[in-house]
Amino acid sequence: MLKALVLLFLAWVCFLFYAGIGLFTSGFLLTRLELTNHSSCQELPGKGTLVGSGRGEPGACWTVPRFSRAVIVLIDALRFDFVHPWPAGPPAPQPFLGRLSFIQHLLEAQPQHARLYRFLADPPTTTMQRLKALTTGSLPTFVDAGSNFASYAIQEDNLIAQLNNTVDRDDWDLLIAHFLGVDHCGHKHGPHHPEMAKKLNQMDQMLQTLVEQLENDTLLVVAGDHGMTETGDHGGDSKPEVMAALFLYSPLPLFPGASLKDPEVVPQVNLVPTLALLLGLPIPFGNIGEVMVDLFSGEGDTQPLATALAQASAYHLNAQQVSRFLHAYSLAAQDLPPEELQHLQNLFSSASSEYEQLLDQLKTGEVREADIQALISQLRLFLRGARTACTETWARFRPARMIGGTILLASTCLLCLITSRLTSSPDFPFHCLLLRAVVWGLAGAVLLAGGLMAAGIGLEPSLLCAGSAATSLIAFLWALKSRESSSMTVFLPGPLPILVLLFLRSAALFSDSFVVAEAWAAPFLLRSLSLFLVAQLHWEGRLLVGVSTACLSSPTASLARREGPRALGLLVGLLLCVRLSILFHRCPEETPVCQSSPWLAPLATMAGGQAKNLWYGACLGTLGVLVLAVRFWLRRCGNLNSPAPPVLFVRWGLPLMALGTAAHWALASGTDEAPPRLQALVSGAVVGLPRAVLALAAIGLGLLLWQPVTVLVKTGASSSNHIIVPFVGPPASQADLDYVVPQIYRRMQEALRGKLARGGGQTPLALAAYGLGSVYSAAVVTALALLAFPLLLLHTERISLAFLILFLQSFLLLQLLATAVGTPAGSPGPFSVPWLAISAWALTATQTFYSTGHQPVFPAIHWNAAFVGFTEGHGSSPVLPALLVGANTFASHLLFSVGCPLLLLWPFVCEGQGSTKRKKTLASGTEVGGEKEEEPLMEMRLRDSPHHFNAALLQLGLKYLFILGVQVLACVLAASILRRHLMVWKVFAPKFIFEAVGFVVSSLGLLLGVALVMWVDRAVGSWFKQLILSQER
Amino acid sequence: MGERLQGSTMKDADIKRLFYVHIFCIVSIILTTFIPSFFLEDFSVLETHLTWLCICSMCVAIINVVLYLQVKPNPSSKRSSIFHKISRLLKSCVYFFISCLLFHAIIVLYGAPLIELMLETFLFAVILSTFTTLPCLCLLGPNIKAWLRVFTRNGATSIWDNSLQITTMSSVIGAWLGAFPIPLDWERPWQVWPISCTLGATFGYMAGLLISPVWIYRNRKQLTYKSR
């Protein structure tokens, strides 16, 4: 199998996953752009003057205020039927019915002063979003793409901001009281519990007291922000959730006539423009609500004409404002459908010109009421159309897309599972199938694009990608099915324990408690997995000897004697590392008992003194240990001897990077303590040092890619022992090279061993290649070290300890897996990484995400990372800070996915270690049996059978993608099934976003890691070619 | 043929004994949940959990020792002196204590708090040891090599060894499963550390006691033991 094919195949699978995620996201994550524009008192939303010309009056803005004050009582989760009047007499069948008797009394006694409405909330019916809607008059979605993610403050124009900006009256104008009791009671007991009756009675008493204190110029608004389901939850869009109550009351008569028998339905956003105009404020810029017309009867007089005129003017102002907003929004974002916008624009301009006409007629005299009513209905049509268009775009899940995305993800997971089984069969025509899939995918995309264009719907990238992904996936699976009709039976990933683990992992994502507690759950599963591994080793009699006489005679027993205590030691070390890494946890907001680790704060926040210095010393120690560990490992494998540039870089560049990091930390943690003369220098260094480290890392990676072969070749003094080349002339084809390369390697090893065993000099040396057995892993380890330093710099100082634990832990895990899972002793292939190893690796990545102080919620993102090396900020471009913050957040995903090929390579490296030990003991005493003992080929075994090597890499990638894909799939299912859940916007949706972005980062990292190994393989190939040529001469 | 028949009837008798012994154990564990309330003021498994833990572990320990002495599944061939017996007893106690410490260490490594609730964690370790180490001690004596042998694939030499495997595994798995409800926000009294885990271990042990005779009975044809 070709290397390029492996990469292409993996990239194709990644694309399928991305398409699925994208499609789901477009249906699930309601997004909207926040505009920062504000309405102002001086500037009307459109041309024209005001009827009644109240502009000169004090406190008037766009209109004359009808009330100077308002009291808003917001009762959380006040469902409509809690307020609905209940006839006196028989006791109510439900505890929540007929409890607010005071409201009922007001409605009956003063029908012109009070009115009850059904208050229709828009989904998502979560308190935060509803409060935002009740102040901005817009439709907040989960992701309101605005200037600042982390802030809970409302950035958009809103009523309260208008109140603060516009008006300066003496006393108070607006009193807002937010009562959470009903909501709490609903969550805890549900609406059918007697507690609810108690709570509603309390509310009733509160209202009674309040109304007694009201003055004449005050408007009372009692509103629920959303309702609740029969179980007391909210968040979704079912009728009991969206149907809240709104009650208006004023000591003065408000309404011209008596109220209707059945209360009117008023959308929630309508309250904002109504209140704004009643209080004489400008309507907030982003409002899409419509004024409640009943409240705009002409002041004092009962003439129908004046009333209609006042209503028309309020409507017109409202329409002007909405039209201005739509115009501004369509300039900034393209998500509103353009045809709809055009239609609305036409409606508005015709209504507006009619209004102008009307005003002209008013000057001359005769105006008929019917004309005004017609105008009002036209304006109303425009306003409702605008609101509908916005609702369609912002506040509605698209179940078809969600289901489509989920199906796409699930079938891609299935594809990973099936193909990971098939990679080992040598004659499987991956290239044909891939080509067919890609062609079909392109065809599908083109067809879909044509169809969309023909239907007049704009080209949406997520739809296009999903369409092409689906067609290519179907084409691939179809071809597969027709080929392997028999083997399409049950495909389960690996043994039972892995299935249990996968099930637990996925099931945990469906419970908000477990998502919150994932920081503990992932290490728990990891520990269980490693314990299980060792227990299974013992069960099979491979751990300790002397246990069973039957096992003693088997060849594994000798292995067990050596490996047993080692495996136990590795296990204990691993468990310790996992336990220690918990020390760096940050707490999610939901657990009040838990306390975040104090070590997550930067050193700069610590008061100076001994502790700070000690901590700084510990961080320095960590850096030193990291550098030394990498060097030690490379030296031990023999990859630190050659004069290749990457080796030189590891020798000198890594310490330099560590030094730069240390200096940056020292300056950053003590900037304030620097003497004033050095202030400029220090601030320059704080900017310069991180950039220098980043540049060094980039240089190192560049060198690594340029010459990845870190092998030292030594030519002996005399070379009688020539390499036997079975053909004359340079190698003609790849096949020749494949044949000759192992031979050269064996020769070299032989020569090397001869030198080691007999003290050198006695046997004629031909060639000695140090570190050839671990070229691949050396390159990956070097790349990881180079990646780790910039990532380390993006975190706060003390997290470097967590990084040290990370490296140690993954090293121990690799060793344990290599010992436990078994070295591929002598087998020429096919190689395969067991599911257990890959699950453990993925779990470690998840655990590390938490142990580096992260949580999958937006407020927990380390925003400070954006300012490392950029203390002054970034200007307007959001790309660079997003990259920095993303690198900080997904550091563990990146490191572990780039390091994923190590899972394949490590057993081969360990094979070498085992034999070096043996050799040393042998070399001291006895003579080495010359040809009898086979030298460990280590990673060259992989090169021996290039087909199996590539297949193994493909399989590894597919398995890793499968495990990650199943997690994303579980998140997707959880978010879509539980979209009514109370915690969906607080827990499940953020978890989905983090998991999806983490998947993207991981898959890219995986592609990079696999590509790196292949690149090294290519370089090794050409290195061998050169070697042969030089030998020929 | 006749020998084989005799062997199988012996095995059946053994299974019967095993079954009765296990039923007795289960009944005694159930009794520990309400018998003490006659003697102790406001005793309940959940509220005075530590007391119950002590009582349960003592009870299980005594019953195990007595039953195994009575039933004597592995009659020792050579008669030993009193001194030898005492040394074995002392050794067993030391082993039991070490196993408690080991379990404690593993539980802490598993994420239990290190300093707070130390007593609770230790008692959890004690009850786990009672369910796992103590039967080993009773059955195999203080002989770690024999223990290690029993817990390998072909290591069981009698149905007692098989039942030991099953009860040990099921208690550990029960304790492991018991950790799952801890993060849930149900706010039940049994979610407090380590109640769910100890209860899980107890249920697991009882399940193991029930399962093992049944399993052995169903697989009695496949189970052949090499004599050593």
Short mmCIF file of C-alpha atoms in Angstrom, two decimals, chain B residues 3-213:
data_model
loop_
_atom_site.label_atom_id
_atom_site.label_comp_id
_atom_site.label_asym_id
_atom_site.label_seq_id
_atom_site.Cartn_x
_atom_site.Cartn_y
_atom_site.Cartn_z
CA GLU B 3 -13.94 -44.25 39.82
CA ARG B 4 -15.10 -41.51 37.57
CA LEU B 5 -18.63 -41.89 38.86
CA GLN B 6 -17.39 -41.72 42.38
CA GLY B 7 -15.44 -38.60 41.53
CA SER B 8 -18.48 -36.92 40.11
CA THR B 9 -20.65 -37.79 43.09
CA MET B 10 -17.94 -36.46 45.37
CA LYS B 11 -17.92 -33.30 43.34
CA ASP B 12 -21.69 -33.05 43.64
CA ALA B 13 -21.47 -33.42 47.36
CA ASP B 14 -18.79 -30.76 47.44
CA ILE B 15 -20.96 -28.42 45.42
CA LYS B 16 -23.81 -29.00 47.81
CA ARG B 17 -21.60 -28.16 50.76
CA LEU B 18 -20.35 -25.09 48.97
CA PHE B 19 -23.89 -24.01 48.29
CA TYR B 20 -24.99 -24.37 51.92
CA VAL B 21 -21.92 -22.56 53.18
CA HIS B 22 -22.55 -19.69 50.82
CA ILE B 23 -26.22 -19.45 51.69
CA PHE B 24 -25.26 -19.28 55.32
CA CYS B 25 -22.83 -16.44 54.58
CA ILE B 26 -25.48 -14.49 52.67
CA VAL B 27 -28.07 -14.91 55.39
CA SER B 28 -25.60 -13.75 58.02
CA ILE B 29 -24.73 -10.65 56.02
CA ILE B 30 -28.42 -9.85 55.68
CA LEU B 31 -28.84 -10.39 59.41
CA THR B 32 -26.12 -7.86 60.19
CA THR B 33 -28.28 -5.16 58.68
CA PHE B 34 -31.03 -5.36 61.27
CA ILE B 35 -29.98 -7.54 64.19
CA PRO B 36 -27.72 -4.82 65.68
CA SER B 37 -30.62 -2.39 65.86
CA PHE B 38 -32.01 -4.46 68.73
CA PHE B 39 -28.91 -3.77 70.76
CA LEU B 40 -27.77 -0.39 69.53
CA GLU B 41 -29.64 2.88 69.70
CA ASP B 42 -30.55 4.36 66.30
CA PHE B 43 -28.54 1.93 64.23
CA SER B 44 -29.01 2.02 60.50
CA VAL B 45 -26.84 0.86 57.66
CA LEU B 46 -26.68 4.27 56.02
CA GLU B 47 -26.52 6.63 58.96
CA THR B 48 -24.21 4.72 61.23
CA HIS B 49 -22.40 3.23 58.31
CA LEU B 50 -19.04 2.76 59.97
CA THR B 51 -20.55 0.76 62.79
CA TRP B 52 -22.29 -1.46 60.32
CA LEU B 53 -19.06 -1.84 58.37
CA CYS B 54 -17.25 -3.04 61.48
CA ILE B 55 -20.05 -5.40 62.45
CA CYS B 56 -20.42 -6.79 58.95
CA SER B 57 -16.73 -7.31 58.48
CA MET B 58 -16.38 -8.97 61.89
CA CYS B 59 -19.33 -11.19 61.22
CA VAL B 60 -18.15 -12.25 57.79
CA ALA B 61 -14.69 -12.89 59.16
CA ILE B 62 -15.93 -15.08 62.01
CA ILE B 63 -18.29 -17.01 59.81
CA ASN B 64 -15.64 -17.58 57.21
CA VAL B 65 -13.14 -18.86 59.73
CA VAL B 66 -15.63 -21.07 61.53
CA LEU B 67 -17.13 -22.49 58.40
CA TYR B 68 -13.86 -23.29 56.78
CA LEU B 69 -12.61 -24.89 59.96
CA GLN B 70 -15.76 -26.92 60.08
CA VAL B 71 -16.03 -27.88 56.47
CA LYS B 72 -12.30 -28.27 55.87
CA PRO B 73 -12.29 -28.30 52.09
CA ASN B 74 -8.51 -28.80 51.95
CA PRO B 75 -7.65 -31.18 54.74
CA SER B 76 -3.98 -30.71 55.41
CA SER B 77 -2.14 -33.95 55.08
CA LYS B 78 0.53 -33.52 57.67
CA ARG B 79 -0.31 -32.89 61.25
CA SER B 80 1.46 -29.85 62.57
CA SER B 81 2.52 -28.75 65.97
CA ILE B 82 0.86 -26.06 68.03
CA PHE B 83 3.79 -23.78 67.45
CA HIS B 84 3.40 -24.15 63.74
CA LYS B 85 -0.30 -23.39 64.00
CA ILE B 86 0.34 -20.26 66.02
CA SER B 87 2.92 -19.03 63.59
CA ARG B 88 0.47 -19.60 60.77
CA LEU B 89 -2.16 -17.65 62.63
CA LEU B 90 0.19 -14.75 63.27
CA LYS B 91 1.32 -14.79 59.69
CA SER B 92 -2.29 -14.73 58.56
CA CYS B 93 -3.03 -11.72 60.71
CA VAL B 94 -0.02 -9.87 59.33
CA TYR B 95 -1.04 -10.75 55.80
CA PHE B 96 -4.55 -9.55 56.43
CA PHE B 97 -3.27 -6.25 57.76
CA ILE B 98 -0.92 -5.84 54.81
CA SER B 99 -3.74 -6.54 52.42
CA CYS B 100 -5.84 -3.85 54.14
CA LEU B 101 -2.99 -1.38 53.68
CA LEU B 102 -2.57 -2.38 50.07
CA PHE B 103 -6.25 -1.96 49.37
CA HIS B 104 -6.14 1.40 51.10
CA ALA B 105 -3.24 2.47 48.90
CA ILE B 106 -5.01 1.33 45.76
CA ILE B 107 -8.20 3.13 46.76
CA VAL B 108 -6.28 6.32 47.39
CA LEU B 109 -4.50 5.93 44.07
CA TYR B 110 -7.93 5.51 42.56
CA GLY B 111 -8.78 9.02 43.65
CA ALA B 112 -10.07 8.76 47.20
CA PRO B 113 -9.06 11.68 49.39
CA LEU B 114 -5.69 11.16 51.01
CA ILE B 115 -6.13 12.82 54.38
CA GLU B 116 -9.79 13.53 54.89
CA LEU B 117 -12.07 10.57 55.57
CA MET B 118 -9.07 8.35 56.20
CA LEU B 119 -11.00 6.14 58.62
CA GLU B 120 -13.82 5.63 56.14
CA THR B 121 -11.40 4.71 53.39
CA PHE B 122 -9.55 2.35 55.66
CA LEU B 123 -12.72 0.60 56.74
CA PHE B 124 -13.65 0.21 53.10
CA ALA B 125 -10.26 -1.40 52.57
CA VAL B 126 -10.90 -3.64 55.57
CA ILE B 127 -14.23 -4.85 54.27
CA LEU B 128 -12.76 -5.46 50.83
CA SER B 129 -10.01 -7.48 52.46
CA THR B 130 -12.59 -9.40 54.42
CA PHE B 131 -14.37 -10.32 51.22
CA THR B 132 -11.26 -11.19 49.26
CA THR B 133 -8.16 -11.85 51.34
CA LEU B 134 -9.77 -13.58 54.26
CA PRO B 135 -11.30 -16.45 52.29
CA CYS B 136 -7.91 -16.85 50.62
CA LEU B 137 -6.27 -17.06 54.03
CA CYS B 138 -8.82 -19.57 55.26
CA LEU B 139 -8.66 -21.72 52.21
CA LEU B 140 -5.05 -21.55 51.15
CA GLY B 141 -3.30 -20.46 54.28
CA PRO B 142 -0.71 -17.71 54.37
CA ASN B 143 0.90 -18.86 51.18
CA ILE B 144 1.15 -16.11 48.60
CA LYS B 145 2.40 -18.42 45.92
CA ALA B 146 -0.74 -20.49 46.23
CA TRP B 147 -2.88 -17.35 46.07
CA LEU B 148 -1.16 -16.20 42.93
CA ARG B 149 -1.58 -19.63 41.43
CA VAL B 150 -5.30 -19.69 42.10
CA PHE B 151 -5.79 -16.47 40.20
CA THR B 152 -4.43 -17.68 36.91
CA ARG B 153 -6.29 -19.28 34.05
CA ASN B 154 -5.60 -22.89 34.90
CA GLY B 155 -4.72 -22.37 38.52
CA ALA B 156 -7.82 -23.70 40.27
CA THR B 157 -7.38 -27.14 41.85
CA SER B 158 -10.80 -27.59 43.37
CA ILE B 159 -14.25 -26.12 43.23
CA TRP B 160 -13.34 -24.15 46.33
CA ASP B 161 -10.65 -22.42 44.33
CA ASN B 162 -13.17 -21.66 41.61
CA SER B 163 -15.62 -20.20 44.08
CA LEU B 164 -12.77 -18.14 45.54
CA GLN B 165 -12.04 -16.74 42.08
CA ILE B 166 -15.64 -15.85 41.50
CA THR B 167 -16.36 -14.25 44.88
CA THR B 168 -13.14 -12.24 44.82
CA MET B 169 -13.74 -10.93 41.34
CA SER B 170 -17.35 -10.11 41.99
CA SER B 171 -16.58 -8.23 45.21
CA VAL B 172 -13.93 -6.14 43.48
CA ILE B 173 -16.20 -5.49 40.51
CA GLY B 174 -19.03 -4.62 42.90
CA ALA B 175 -16.84 -2.09 44.67
CA TRP B 176 -15.78 -0.71 41.29
CA LEU B 177 -19.38 -0.36 40.15
CA GLY B 178 -20.23 1.21 43.47
CA ALA B 179 -18.11 4.21 42.55
CA PHE B 180 -20.31 5.06 39.58
CA PRO B 181 -23.23 6.76 41.34
CA ILE B 182 -20.98 9.06 43.36
CA PRO B 183 -20.86 11.95 40.86
CA LEU B 184 -24.62 11.92 40.20
CA ASP B 185 -26.56 14.84 41.63
CA TRP B 186 -29.31 12.82 43.24
CA GLU B 187 -28.20 13.85 46.71
CA ARG B 188 -29.05 10.53 48.29
CA PRO B 189 -27.44 9.56 51.59
CA TRP B 190 -25.89 6.46 50.08
CA GLN B 191 -23.94 8.45 47.51
CA VAL B 192 -21.58 9.71 50.16
CA TRP B 193 -18.09 8.26 50.05
CA PRO B 194 -17.53 5.35 50.71
CA ILE B 195 -21.05 4.04 51.31
CA SER B 196 -21.90 3.26 47.70
CA CYS B 197 -18.59 1.46 47.24
CA THR B 198 -18.93 -0.64 50.39
CA LEU B 199 -22.49 -1.47 49.52
CA GLY B 200 -21.36 -2.33 46.01
CA ALA B 201 -18.65 -4.59 47.38
CA THR B 202 -21.13 -6.28 49.70
CA PHE B 203 -23.67 -6.84 46.97
CA GLY B 204 -20.92 -8.05 44.70
CA TYR B 205 -19.73 -10.48 47.34
CA MET B 206 -23.23 -11.80 47.91
CA ALA B 207 -23.78 -12.10 44.18
CA GLY B 208 -20.51 -13.99 43.92
CA LEU B 209 -21.59 -16.30 46.72
CA LEU B 210 -24.79 -17.03 44.84
CA ILE B 211 -23.27 -17.28 41.41
CA SER B 212 -20.33 -19.50 42.18
CA PRO B 213 -22.24 -22.71 43.14
#
